[in-house]
């Protein structure tokens, strides 16, 4: 059975690092793994339109998505900057896309999942509680061979934020909580070792 783990947590709590550690562990066990995000299609449409790729977003969506985007901002994203301004813009665009095309992002995510092997493990970053629930319901109603659980990465460190998506992280009862404590360790390496230990426990309990 394929397993989707919705990964959430405040900015800077270690979601990407946790995914990298899990990827390394599962690679050694020959388990198919990918880590994607519900914000990736949003990031893509924030780029200049001449850089859009139909391998990432089907072309029949382009016109409607572009109209939604320029309704929020006509500025093009540089593809790398992740400051408070751009996080807020992307959050607003995502909210509007979900409102106007409720299953667009869910279908985009499941397109990635269905390309993988039958026992694949997929991490999907989703911030908003209502969108986590929407993905769970979408999978339950349409994909009987896929299991979904929501995971929150908790830490004593996070970056600044000023947008609905990030401020909603704590408004959900997650299935699994993973601790990524940073303070109290002598070095970043010690803190990472602690996260690696927690990642191994996660794999043993929920994947293998």
XYZ file of C-alpha atoms in Angstrom:
208
model
C 0.000 0.000 0.000
C 1.227 3.489 -0.838
C 1.551 5.837 2.108
C 1.180 9.611 2.039
C 2.405 11.595 5.008
C 1.253 15.205 5.021
C 4.167 17.109 6.563
C 3.516 20.340 8.417
C 5.261 22.671 10.840
C 6.179 26.325 11.157
C 8.859 27.783 8.828
C 12.331 26.668 9.888
C 11.272 23.748 12.089
C 13.122 21.190 9.943
C 10.533 19.726 7.575
C 12.971 19.550 4.654
C 15.770 18.084 6.786
C 13.396 15.460 8.194
C 12.415 14.528 4.640
C 16.075 14.236 3.612
C 16.839 11.947 6.547
C 13.807 9.755 5.803
C 14.860 9.615 2.140
C 18.324 8.348 3.117
C 16.886 5.701 5.447
C 14.349 4.428 2.895
C 16.918 4.446 0.097
C 18.999 1.949 2.091
C 15.872 -0.192 2.440
C 15.026 0.117 -1.306
C 11.702 1.846 -0.597
C 10.472 4.273 -3.266
C 10.243 7.761 -1.727
C 9.541 11.326 -2.823
C 9.009 14.611 -0.976
C 6.788 17.148 -2.701
C 4.665 20.120 -1.670
C 1.237 21.557 -2.340
C 2.947 24.921 -2.871
C 5.052 23.703 -5.838
C 2.385 24.384 -8.500
C 1.819 27.789 -6.884
C 5.534 28.560 -7.048
C 5.512 27.521 -10.690
C 2.753 29.926 -11.708
C 4.550 32.714 -9.826
C 7.360 32.490 -12.385
C 7.253 34.560 -15.604
C 4.657 32.909 -17.847
C 7.225 32.169 -20.570
C 8.904 29.808 -18.077
C 5.782 27.745 -17.388
C 6.132 24.063 -18.250
C 3.212 21.820 -19.192
C 5.166 18.863 -17.785
C 4.537 20.459 -14.381
C 1.087 21.984 -14.923
C -1.230 20.861 -17.729
C -1.661 23.599 -20.301
C -5.463 23.575 -20.133
C -5.152 25.105 -16.635
C -2.805 27.930 -17.625
C -5.269 30.657 -18.568
C -7.437 30.300 -15.459
C -4.435 30.039 -13.130
C -2.789 33.094 -14.660
C -5.969 35.133 -14.171
C -6.046 34.114 -10.513
C -2.380 34.964 -10.074
C -2.486 38.459 -11.565
C -5.569 39.143 -9.460
C -3.180 39.030 -6.482
C 0.035 40.339 -8.045
C 1.493 41.069 -11.472
C 5.025 40.735 -10.109
C 7.026 37.708 -11.240
C 8.845 35.614 -8.654
C 12.598 35.032 -9.134
C 12.291 31.353 -8.245
C 14.445 31.513 -5.112
C 13.416 34.318 -2.722
C 11.424 33.035 0.274
C 10.834 36.082 2.444
C 7.745 37.239 4.360
C 6.396 39.124 1.308
C 6.533 36.181 -1.110
C 5.286 33.671 1.459
C 2.231 35.873 1.983
C 1.635 36.306 -1.772
C 1.857 32.562 -2.393
C -0.456 31.847 0.524
C -3.063 34.262 -0.864
C -2.829 32.793 -4.371
C -3.122 29.256 -3.023
C -6.241 30.168 -1.034
C -7.833 31.665 -4.145
C -6.967 28.652 -6.305
C -8.433 26.256 -3.718
C -11.597 28.380 -3.622
C -12.016 28.486 -7.422
C -10.594 25.054 -8.317
C -11.025 22.899 -5.181
C -9.441 19.714 -6.536
C -6.659 21.213 -8.652
C -3.932 20.835 -6.017
C -5.223 17.451 -4.773
C -5.210 16.093 -8.329
C -1.732 17.535 -8.900
C -0.447 15.751 -5.783
C -2.083 12.432 -6.681
C -0.658 12.620 -10.199
C 2.799 12.530 -8.593
C 1.822 9.682 -6.268
C 0.300 7.404 -8.915
C 3.549 7.454 -10.930
C 5.383 5.706 -8.085
C 5.619 2.036 -7.104
C 2.829 0.264 -5.230
C 4.574 0.500 -1.824
C 5.936 4.015 -2.260
C 6.142 6.555 0.547
C 5.317 10.179 -0.229
C 5.822 13.265 1.918
C 3.597 16.216 0.963
C 3.994 19.620 2.589
C 0.583 21.204 3.274
C 0.062 24.082 5.716
C -3.676 24.755 5.905
C -5.806 22.410 8.093
C -8.752 22.556 5.683
C -6.492 21.486 2.807
C -5.043 18.618 4.837
C -8.586 17.391 5.478
C -9.528 17.907 1.821
C -6.624 15.727 0.662
C -7.509 13.016 3.189
C -11.122 12.984 1.998
C -10.105 13.069 -1.687
C -7.859 10.034 -1.209
C -10.431 8.166 0.903
C -13.107 8.623 -1.770
C -10.957 7.887 -4.820
C -7.887 5.810 -3.896
C -8.530 2.735 -1.756
C -4.882 1.594 -1.939
C -3.406 4.793 -0.459
C -3.134 5.638 3.232
C -2.829 9.247 4.464
C -1.565 10.484 7.832
C -0.809 14.046 8.947
C 2.543 14.763 10.623
C 3.632 17.882 12.516
C 7.328 18.689 12.960
C 7.687 20.512 16.274
C 10.734 22.553 17.247
C 11.898 25.182 19.715
C 13.037 27.280 16.735
C 11.121 28.779 13.818
C 11.451 31.616 11.322
C 9.251 34.721 11.181
C 6.001 34.521 9.218
C 3.032 36.729 8.397
C 0.506 34.761 6.363
C -2.618 32.670 6.854
C -1.044 29.369 5.791
C 1.784 29.382 8.340
C -0.321 30.874 11.134
C -2.805 27.980 10.714
C -0.253 25.233 11.376
C -1.221 24.823 15.041
C -4.951 24.614 14.359
C -5.042 20.892 13.615
C -4.960 17.593 15.520
C -2.190 15.679 13.738
C -1.926 11.911 13.612
C 1.811 12.016 14.382
C 4.112 14.539 16.079
C 7.886 14.529 15.495
C 10.207 16.437 17.829
C 13.111 18.425 16.351
C 14.449 20.183 19.430
C 17.458 22.442 18.728
C 18.245 24.031 22.106
C 20.094 22.087 24.785
C 22.526 20.459 22.365
C 26.217 21.376 22.171
C 26.148 21.665 18.369
C 23.917 21.560 15.292
C 25.344 18.112 14.604
C 24.078 16.820 17.954
C 20.637 18.283 17.236
C 20.641 16.605 13.815
C 21.617 13.280 15.394
C 18.594 13.580 17.674
C 16.329 14.172 14.666
C 17.901 11.168 12.915
C 17.054 9.022 15.953
C 13.459 10.254 15.836
C 13.339 9.618 12.080
C 14.436 6.001 12.568
C 11.691 5.508 15.148
C 9.207 7.063 12.701
C 10.220 4.614 9.953
C 9.991 1.584 12.246
C 6.587 2.588 13.619
C 4.797 3.938 10.552
C 6.529 2.668 7.405
C 8.389 -0.635 7.751
